Amino acid sequence: MTRSAIVLGAGMVGVSVALHLRRRGYDVVLVDRRGPGEGASFGNGGLIQREAVYPHPFPRDIAELRRIVGNRQVDTAYHIGALPGLAAPLLRYWWHSEPQRYLDAVRGHAALIATCLDEHMALARDTEAMALLRPIGWMKVFADPNMLDAALAQAEAARRDHGVNFTALDRAGVAAAEPHLLVERAGGIHWTDPFSVSDPHALTLAYARRFAEAGGTLAIGDATTLRRAGSGWQVTSAAGPVEAAEVVVALGDASARVTKPLGYAPPVFGKRGYHAHFGLHGNATLNRPVLDVGSGFLLAPMRAGVRLTTGAEFAQPGAAPSPMQLDRAEPVARALLPLAERVEVTPWMGVRPCTPDMLPIIGRMPGQAGAWCAFGHAHQGLTLGPTTGRLLAEMMVGEQPFVAPEAYRPERFG
């Protein structure tokens, strides 16, 4: 069973890990209870975010905390019953967001983000995925001039320290870039580096096809059946038991449910998000994704229509969907852009896997020979899937990692 691996989880991260391992000669079975890309990779803003060098910290401003506590926002919502179970990880999240400690998160995050465009291109080149990666960037627009000035100052720091590119837009610049906006904004920031993905699910499927074409195996199975099998690992699939010498857990927010019985229980917590698609009236267009900062939602042009996405919702695992943020966002979005009817009846919901220190967990699972971790990417699973896949595959094979892996080591959560 040498040079063989089971990869648990067929989202963008798991598919990328499986493809990179296959390219390095591993026999790989990619196992998920659903098809590739049908979890959190299905629904998001569709951005490969080269500009996202600053992860989302826990708010520390009193006025901002009061706003969130009111629980009537588009960008943040919570279920009161979920708060006791989230108290410990959220307290650690707050602790890591202290300004000096937050710099460690920025350094670790930026090192991964810097590679994201090249690593996606390495998987997409010469495939149908290239048509999905639109080099149009995305925009933040601001109604409040003071918020715009603060954001421009941070953008300048990102350009100086991390090589991020952007264009500052005044009121006329925003109107020229997006002529069908129904309201004026004080200005904006056009992040010019990122790719906008017209169909994130299709992108994950394209990488999964590349994995299968390279000789990898896709299987429907139950990750919770993972157990030791001699010196290797076994999991139950629809076609019977699957065995391999090594296993990679890339199950997003569900990862800890599989690693905990193995003695590793990292404090991963979920942020739920929703989206719905809309048509546009008349000849209206949206040229690129637009985040209306004061309103707290993103509008993105997709194959299925204009996607309206929400921020973060905190709920108990398995709780029924409660798309109140979409209901709050829709009338505001209609005042911003001439949206027509919803495309689908039921909004999509997914869960982003987050860690208290805002960095993913990538590396060898503590105390378990032949077991590896690749989860906890929060809002950046789509962006960082190929980067994580290459980094972990290099670690597993014994190559020199192309990104220093110490900041993401699993043992930091003992």
Short mmCIF file of C-alpha atoms in Angstrom, two decimals:
data_model
loop_
_atom_site.label_atom_id
_atom_site.label_comp_id
_atom_site.label_asym_id
_atom_site.label_seq_id
_atom_site.Cartn_x
_atom_site.Cartn_y
_atom_site.Cartn_z
CA MET A 1 0.00 0.00 0.00
CA THR A 2 2.95 2.37 -0.63
CA ARG A 3 2.33 5.70 -2.32
CA SER A 4 -1.43 5.47 -2.04
CA ALA A 5 -3.84 7.88 -0.43
CA ILE A 6 -7.49 8.41 0.37
CA VAL A 7 -8.52 12.06 0.20
CA LEU A 8 -11.68 12.75 2.20
CA GLY A 9 -13.65 15.68 0.84
CA ALA A 10 -14.19 16.66 -2.80
CA GLY A 11 -14.42 20.41 -2.47
CA MET A 12 -11.88 22.71 -4.09
CA VAL A 13 -9.26 21.89 -1.44
CA GLY A 14 -9.71 18.10 -1.55
CA VAL A 15 -9.85 17.96 -5.36
CA SER A 16 -6.66 20.02 -5.56
CA VAL A 17 -4.85 17.81 -3.04
CA ALA A 18 -5.92 14.67 -4.92
CA LEU A 19 -4.78 16.05 -8.28
CA HIS A 20 -1.39 17.12 -6.97
CA LEU A 21 -0.83 13.75 -5.31
CA ARG A 22 -1.81 11.94 -8.50
CA ARG A 23 0.68 14.03 -10.46
CA ARG A 24 3.36 12.83 -8.03
CA GLY A 25 2.62 9.19 -8.66
CA TYR A 26 0.19 8.38 -5.85
CA ASP A 27 -2.73 6.02 -6.35
CA VAL A 28 -5.50 8.29 -5.08
CA VAL A 29 -9.16 7.72 -4.24
CA LEU A 30 -11.13 10.93 -3.69
CA VAL A 31 -14.08 10.19 -1.39
CA ASP A 32 -17.12 12.33 -0.65
CA ARG A 33 -20.74 11.67 0.25
CA ARG A 34 -21.72 13.89 -2.69
CA GLY A 35 -20.25 14.83 -6.04
CA PRO A 36 -17.23 17.14 -6.37
CA GLY A 37 -17.81 20.73 -5.42
CA GLU A 38 -21.30 20.30 -3.97
CA GLY A 39 -20.45 21.64 -0.51
CA ALA A 40 -19.01 25.06 0.37
CA SER A 41 -17.19 25.17 -2.99
CA PHE A 42 -20.57 25.42 -4.73
CA GLY A 43 -21.60 28.76 -3.28
CA ASN A 44 -19.42 31.80 -2.76
CA GLY A 45 -18.55 35.08 -4.40
CA GLY A 46 -16.61 33.26 -7.09
CA LEU A 47 -13.37 35.16 -6.51
CA ILE A 48 -9.75 34.01 -6.61
CA GLN A 49 -8.71 36.70 -4.18
CA ARG A 50 -5.12 37.70 -4.77
CA GLU A 51 -5.85 40.90 -2.85
CA ALA A 52 -7.07 39.09 0.31
CA VAL A 53 -3.84 39.37 2.28
CA TYR A 54 -5.72 40.55 5.37
CA PRO A 55 -7.92 37.81 6.89
CA HIS A 56 -11.15 38.77 8.66
CA PRO A 57 -10.35 39.64 12.31
CA PHE A 58 -12.83 39.53 15.16
CA PRO A 59 -14.22 43.06 15.66
CA ARG A 60 -12.64 44.90 18.58
CA ASP A 61 -14.29 48.30 18.14
CA ILE A 62 -17.08 48.83 20.68
CA ALA A 63 -19.40 50.52 18.18
CA GLU A 64 -18.94 47.66 15.72
CA LEU A 65 -19.62 45.07 18.43
CA ARG A 66 -22.82 46.89 19.41
CA ARG A 67 -23.94 46.87 15.79
CA ILE A 68 -23.40 43.10 15.55
CA VAL A 69 -25.06 42.36 18.90
CA GLY A 70 -28.26 43.92 17.55
CA ASN A 71 -28.45 40.91 15.19
CA ARG A 72 -30.20 42.73 12.38
CA GLN A 73 -27.33 42.98 9.88
CA VAL A 74 -26.72 41.57 6.40
CA ASP A 75 -23.03 40.89 7.00
CA THR A 76 -23.32 39.16 10.40
CA ALA A 77 -26.11 37.20 12.10
CA TYR A 78 -26.28 34.62 14.87
CA HIS A 79 -28.60 32.12 16.52
CA ILE A 80 -28.69 32.76 20.27
CA GLY A 81 -28.78 29.03 21.00
CA ALA A 82 -25.50 28.54 19.14
CA LEU A 83 -23.49 31.01 21.22
CA PRO A 84 -22.65 28.73 24.19
CA GLY A 85 -21.04 26.18 21.88
CA LEU A 86 -19.15 28.90 20.02
CA ALA A 87 -17.96 30.80 23.10
CA ALA A 88 -14.56 29.11 23.38
CA PRO A 89 -13.48 29.33 19.71
CA LEU A 90 -14.86 32.87 19.35
CA LEU A 91 -12.96 33.98 22.45
CA ARG A 92 -9.77 32.56 20.94
CA TYR A 93 -10.64 34.26 17.66
CA TRP A 94 -10.96 37.57 19.54
CA TRP A 95 -7.61 36.94 21.28
CA HIS A 96 -5.80 36.26 18.00
CA SER A 97 -7.31 39.43 16.53
CA GLU A 98 -5.34 41.65 18.92
CA PRO A 99 -3.32 43.95 16.60
CA GLN A 100 0.12 42.48 17.26
CA ARG A 101 -1.05 38.86 17.13
CA TYR A 102 -3.10 39.67 14.04
CA LEU A 103 0.15 40.48 12.21
CA ASP A 104 1.10 36.78 12.50
CA ALA A 105 -2.16 35.87 10.77
CA VAL A 106 -1.48 38.41 8.02
CA ARG A 107 2.01 37.06 7.39
CA GLY A 108 0.80 33.47 7.18
CA HIS A 109 -2.24 34.34 5.09
CA ALA A 110 -0.35 36.58 2.68
CA ALA A 111 2.27 33.91 1.98
CA LEU A 112 -0.45 31.58 0.67
CA ILE A 113 -2.47 34.26 -1.10
CA ALA A 114 0.56 35.45 -3.08
CA THR A 115 0.60 32.14 -4.98
CA CYS A 116 -3.11 31.71 -5.70
CA LEU A 117 -3.33 32.95 -9.28
CA ASP A 118 -0.33 30.95 -10.51
CA GLU A 119 -1.54 27.78 -8.78
CA HIS A 120 -5.02 28.02 -10.29
CA MET A 121 -3.49 28.60 -13.71
CA ALA A 122 -1.31 25.50 -13.28
CA LEU A 123 -4.46 23.38 -12.88
CA ALA A 124 -6.69 25.21 -15.37
CA ARG A 125 -4.30 25.61 -18.30
CA ASP A 126 -5.34 23.77 -21.48
CA THR A 127 -8.75 22.82 -20.03
CA GLU A 128 -12.27 24.20 -20.18
CA ALA A 129 -11.58 25.79 -16.79
CA MET A 130 -9.74 28.64 -18.49
CA ALA A 131 -13.02 30.07 -19.78
CA LEU A 132 -14.31 30.24 -16.19
CA LEU A 133 -11.43 32.38 -14.88
CA ARG A 134 -12.23 35.95 -15.86
CA PRO A 135 -9.33 38.42 -15.28
CA ILE A 136 -11.66 41.31 -14.44
CA GLY A 137 -11.04 41.72 -10.71
CA TRP A 138 -13.80 43.05 -8.49
CA MET A 139 -14.93 46.32 -6.89
CA LYS A 140 -15.67 47.67 -3.45
CA VAL A 141 -17.92 50.73 -3.50
CA PHE A 142 -18.45 53.14 -0.60
CA ALA A 143 -21.21 55.55 0.31
CA ASP A 144 -19.20 56.97 3.24
CA PRO A 145 -16.13 59.04 2.19
CA ASN A 146 -14.43 58.37 5.53
CA MET A 147 -14.75 54.60 5.09
CA LEU A 148 -13.40 54.98 1.55
CA ASP A 149 -10.36 56.90 2.79
CA ALA A 150 -9.60 54.24 5.42
CA ALA A 151 -9.97 51.44 2.86
CA LEU A 152 -7.67 53.24 0.40
CA ALA A 153 -5.03 53.57 3.11
CA GLN A 154 -5.18 49.83 3.77
CA ALA A 155 -5.08 49.12 0.02
CA GLU A 156 -1.93 51.22 -0.27
CA ALA A 157 -0.38 49.16 2.55
CA ALA A 158 -1.34 45.94 0.74
CA ARG A 159 0.27 47.22 -2.45
CA ARG A 160 3.44 48.32 -0.63
CA ASP A 161 3.86 45.24 1.55
CA HIS A 162 2.33 42.44 -0.55
CA GLY A 163 2.42 43.49 -4.19
CA VAL A 164 -1.36 43.81 -4.54
CA ASN A 165 -2.68 45.99 -7.39
CA PHE A 166 -5.75 48.21 -7.43
CA THR A 167 -7.26 51.31 -9.00
CA ALA A 168 -8.85 54.02 -6.89
CA LEU A 169 -12.17 55.27 -8.28
CA ASP A 170 -13.95 58.52 -7.58
CA ARG A 171 -17.69 59.02 -7.91
CA ALA A 172 -17.48 59.36 -11.70
CA GLY A 173 -15.14 56.38 -11.95
CA VAL A 174 -17.61 54.09 -10.19
CA ALA A 175 -20.44 55.27 -12.44
CA ALA A 176 -18.34 54.70 -15.57
CA ALA A 177 -17.24 51.21 -14.46
CA GLU A 178 -20.78 50.12 -13.55
CA PRO A 179 -23.21 52.37 -15.45
CA HIS A 180 -26.33 50.45 -14.37
CA LEU A 181 -25.94 51.11 -10.64
CA LEU A 182 -29.07 52.94 -9.51
CA VAL A 183 -27.39 55.02 -6.81
CA GLU A 184 -24.25 57.11 -6.64
CA ARG A 185 -21.35 56.11 -4.45
CA ALA A 186 -18.59 58.34 -3.08
CA GLY A 187 -15.95 56.16 -4.70
CA GLY A 188 -14.51 52.69 -4.81
CA ILE A 189 -11.57 50.36 -5.12
CA HIS A 190 -11.16 48.14 -8.15
CA TRP A 191 -8.95 45.20 -7.19
CA THR A 192 -7.43 44.37 -10.55
CA ASP A 193 -5.50 41.14 -9.83
CA PRO A 194 -8.24 38.65 -8.84
CA PHE A 195 -9.98 36.25 -11.16
CA SER A 196 -13.78 36.31 -11.12
CA VAL A 197 -15.16 32.79 -11.59
CA SER A 198 -18.37 32.59 -13.60
CA ASP A 199 -19.32 29.21 -12.07
CA PRO A 200 -17.37 28.04 -8.98
CA HIS A 201 -18.99 24.59 -9.05
CA ALA A 202 -17.99 24.11 -12.69
CA LEU A 203 -14.41 25.09 -11.83
CA THR A 204 -14.20 22.40 -9.13
CA LEU A 205 -15.71 19.88 -11.55
CA ALA A 206 -13.13 20.81 -14.19
CA TYR A 207 -10.27 20.11 -11.78
CA ALA A 208 -11.96 16.86 -10.71
CA ARG A 209 -12.13 15.77 -14.36
CA ARG A 210 -8.45 16.52 -14.72
CA PHE A 211 -7.81 14.31 -11.69
CA ALA A 212 -9.88 11.47 -13.18
CA GLU A 213 -8.19 11.82 -16.57
CA ALA A 214 -4.84 11.47 -14.81
CA GLY A 215 -5.95 8.09 -13.43
CA GLY A 216 -7.44 9.13 -10.10
CA THR A 217 -10.59 7.50 -8.71
CA LEU A 218 -13.72 9.30 -7.52
CA ALA A 219 -15.89 7.46 -5.00
CA ILE A 220 -19.06 8.12 -3.00
CA GLY A 221 -18.42 7.21 0.61
CA ASP A 222 -18.77 8.02 4.29
CA ALA A 223 -15.77 9.75 5.85
CA THR A 224 -16.98 8.94 9.37
CA THR A 225 -16.18 5.25 8.71
CA LEU A 226 -12.45 6.06 8.59
CA ARG A 227 -10.41 3.58 10.62
CA ARG A 228 -7.01 1.97 10.82
CA ALA A 229 -6.38 -0.99 8.51
CA GLY A 230 -3.06 -2.53 9.39
CA SER A 231 -0.44 0.15 8.85
CA GLY A 232 -2.78 2.14 6.61
CA TRP A 233 -6.35 3.41 6.48
CA GLN A 234 -9.75 2.22 5.36
CA VAL A 235 -13.03 3.97 4.58
CA THR A 236 -16.35 2.59 3.39
CA SER A 237 -17.51 3.60 -0.09
CA ALA A 238 -20.60 2.73 -2.13
CA ALA A 239 -18.45 0.21 -4.01
CA GLY A 240 -17.03 -1.36 -0.84
CA PRO A 241 -14.02 -0.76 1.42
CA VAL A 242 -11.25 1.53 0.15
CA GLU A 243 -7.76 1.14 1.62
CA ALA A 244 -4.60 3.21 1.28
CA ALA A 245 -1.36 3.85 3.09
CA GLU A 246 -2.21 7.49 3.83
CA VAL A 247 -5.29 9.61 4.32
CA VAL A 248 -5.94 13.34 3.90
CA VAL A 249 -8.84 14.97 5.74
CA ALA A 250 -10.13 17.87 3.62
CA LEU A 251 -13.73 18.00 4.80
CA GLY A 252 -14.07 21.68 5.58
CA ASP A 253 -16.21 22.37 8.64
CA ALA A 254 -16.90 18.62 9.08
CA SER A 255 -13.20 17.77 9.41
CA ALA A 256 -13.05 17.84 13.19
CA ARG A 257 -15.86 15.25 13.39
CA VAL A 258 -13.51 12.82 11.64
CA THR A 259 -10.27 13.82 13.37
CA LYS A 260 -11.67 13.95 16.93
CA PRO A 261 -12.07 10.14 17.27
CA LEU A 262 -8.42 9.93 16.20
CA GLY A 263 -7.36 12.13 19.09
CA TYR A 264 -7.09 15.43 17.23
CA ALA A 265 -9.79 18.01 18.00
CA PRO A 266 -8.88 21.43 16.57
CA PRO A 267 -11.25 24.29 17.44
CA VAL A 268 -12.73 24.62 13.94
CA PHE A 269 -16.03 26.49 13.79
CA GLY A 270 -18.41 27.26 10.96
CA LYS A 271 -19.63 30.49 9.42
CA ARG A 272 -22.72 29.86 7.33
CA GLY A 273 -23.38 31.80 4.14
CA TYR A 274 -26.21 32.04 1.62
CA HIS A 275 -26.68 33.03 -1.99
CA ALA A 276 -29.47 33.47 -4.51
CA HIS A 277 -29.42 34.35 -8.22
CA PHE A 278 -31.42 37.06 -9.95
CA GLY A 279 -32.06 38.18 -13.47
CA LEU A 280 -31.64 41.82 -14.56
CA HIS A 281 -34.29 44.07 -16.07
CA GLY A 282 -33.98 45.31 -19.63
CA ASN A 283 -30.45 45.75 -20.97
CA ALA A 284 -28.89 46.20 -17.53
CA THR A 285 -25.52 44.54 -16.92
CA LEU A 286 -23.12 44.01 -14.06
CA ASN A 287 -19.57 44.03 -15.43
CA ARG A 288 -17.76 42.58 -12.43
CA PRO A 289 -18.46 41.58 -8.83
CA VAL A 290 -19.36 44.56 -6.65
CA LEU A 291 -19.31 44.67 -2.85
CA ASP A 292 -21.40 47.49 -1.43
CA VAL A 293 -19.51 48.11 1.80
CA GLY A 294 -22.19 49.93 3.75
CA SER A 295 -24.81 47.33 2.83
CA GLY A 296 -22.65 44.27 3.56
CA PHE A 297 -23.35 42.09 0.51
CA LEU A 298 -21.67 41.12 -2.76
CA LEU A 299 -23.33 41.07 -6.18
CA ALA A 300 -21.49 38.93 -8.73
CA PRO A 301 -22.29 38.16 -12.38
CA MET A 302 -22.49 34.39 -12.83
CA ARG A 303 -23.65 31.94 -15.48
CA ALA A 304 -26.86 31.44 -13.51
CA GLY A 305 -27.56 35.17 -13.10
CA VAL A 306 -26.47 37.87 -10.69
CA ARG A 307 -25.49 36.14 -7.45
CA LEU A 308 -26.36 37.94 -4.22
CA THR A 309 -24.25 36.63 -1.34
CA THR A 310 -24.45 37.28 2.38
CA GLY A 311 -21.83 37.56 5.09
CA ALA A 312 -21.51 35.21 8.08
CA GLU A 313 -24.20 33.45 10.11
CA PHE A 314 -23.35 31.60 13.33
CA ALA A 315 -25.60 28.63 14.05
CA GLN A 316 -25.48 25.21 15.66
CA PRO A 317 -24.15 22.43 13.41
CA GLY A 318 -27.00 20.93 11.41
CA ALA A 319 -29.44 23.73 12.18
CA ALA A 320 -32.07 24.35 9.51
CA PRO A 321 -31.30 27.13 7.00
CA SER A 322 -32.51 30.57 8.06
CA PRO A 323 -31.77 32.90 5.14
CA MET A 324 -32.85 36.06 6.96
CA GLN A 325 -29.72 37.84 5.77
CA LEU A 326 -30.79 37.35 2.15
CA ASP A 327 -34.25 38.69 2.99
CA ARG A 328 -32.61 41.77 4.52
CA ALA A 329 -30.19 42.20 1.62
CA GLU A 330 -32.60 41.79 -1.29
CA PRO A 331 -34.49 45.11 -1.02
CA VAL A 332 -31.22 46.99 -0.56
CA ALA A 333 -29.72 45.19 -3.55
CA ARG A 334 -32.76 46.07 -5.66
CA ALA A 335 -32.19 49.73 -4.81
CA LEU A 336 -28.59 49.36 -6.02
CA LEU A 337 -29.11 47.36 -9.23
CA PRO A 338 -32.25 46.67 -11.36
CA LEU A 339 -32.69 43.06 -10.28
CA ALA A 340 -35.49 40.98 -11.81
CA GLU A 341 -36.96 37.81 -10.28
CA ARG A 342 -35.05 35.18 -8.37
CA VAL A 343 -33.79 32.36 -10.54
CA GLU A 344 -34.21 29.59 -7.97
CA VAL A 345 -36.91 29.05 -5.35
CA THR A 346 -34.67 27.89 -2.52
CA PRO A 347 -31.51 29.85 -1.63
CA TRP A 348 -28.23 27.98 -1.33
CA MET A 349 -26.53 27.62 2.05
CA GLY A 350 -23.01 26.45 2.87
CA VAL A 351 -20.59 26.51 5.79
CA ARG A 352 -17.11 28.06 5.79
CA PRO A 353 -14.61 26.24 8.05
CA CYS A 354 -12.80 28.74 10.29
CA THR A 355 -9.99 28.61 12.83
CA PRO A 356 -9.42 30.99 15.76
CA ASP A 357 -6.07 32.22 14.41
CA MET A 358 -7.47 32.80 10.89
CA LEU A 359 -5.01 30.37 9.27
CA PRO A 360 -5.77 26.98 7.66
CA ILE A 361 -4.58 23.67 9.10
CA ILE A 362 -2.18 22.03 6.65
CA GLY A 363 0.19 19.21 7.52
CA ARG A 364 0.64 15.93 9.38
CA MET A 365 -2.10 15.05 11.88
CA PRO A 366 -0.62 14.87 15.39
CA GLY A 367 -0.32 11.35 16.78
CA GLN A 368 -1.45 9.54 13.61
CA ALA A 369 1.12 8.15 11.20
CA GLY A 370 0.06 8.52 7.60
CA ALA A 371 -2.76 11.00 8.34
CA TRP A 372 -2.76 14.56 7.04
CA CYS A 373 -4.91 17.69 7.39
CA ALA A 374 -6.03 20.25 4.81
CA PHE A 375 -8.93 22.32 6.15
CA GLY A 376 -9.88 25.52 7.94
CA HIS A 377 -9.61 27.95 5.00
CA ALA A 378 -12.56 30.12 6.11
CA HIS A 379 -13.59 32.42 3.26
CA GLN A 380 -10.70 31.39 1.01
CA GLY A 381 -11.18 27.71 0.17
CA LEU A 382 -11.84 28.48 -3.50
CA THR A 383 -8.85 30.83 -3.63
CA LEU A 384 -6.38 28.59 -1.79
CA GLY A 385 -7.39 25.08 -2.90
CA PRO A 386 -4.66 24.65 -5.55
CA THR A 387 -2.03 26.29 -3.32
CA THR A 388 -2.92 23.96 -0.44
CA GLY A 389 -2.95 20.95 -2.77
CA ARG A 390 0.56 21.62 -3.98
CA LEU A 391 1.92 22.46 -0.52
CA LEU A 392 0.53 19.34 1.15
CA ALA A 393 1.54 17.06 -1.72
CA GLU A 394 5.10 18.36 -1.50
CA MET A 395 5.11 17.69 2.24
CA MET A 396 3.76 14.16 1.80
CA VAL A 397 6.27 13.26 -0.91
CA GLY A 398 9.18 14.83 0.97
CA GLU A 399 9.86 17.62 -1.52
CA GLN A 400 10.96 21.08 -0.40
CA PRO A 401 7.66 22.95 0.21
CA PHE A 402 7.28 25.95 -2.06
CA VAL A 403 5.70 27.88 0.85
CA ALA A 404 7.10 27.61 4.37
CA PRO A 405 4.49 25.44 6.15
CA GLU A 406 5.18 26.20 9.81
CA ALA A 407 2.38 28.78 10.26
CA TYR A 408 -0.24 26.17 9.25
CA ARG A 409 1.04 23.20 11.27
CA PRO A 410 -1.80 21.17 12.84
CA GLU A 411 -0.01 20.75 16.18
CA ARG A 412 -0.54 24.44 17.01
CA PHE A 413 -3.99 23.25 18.15
CA GLY A 414 -3.02 20.48 20.54
#
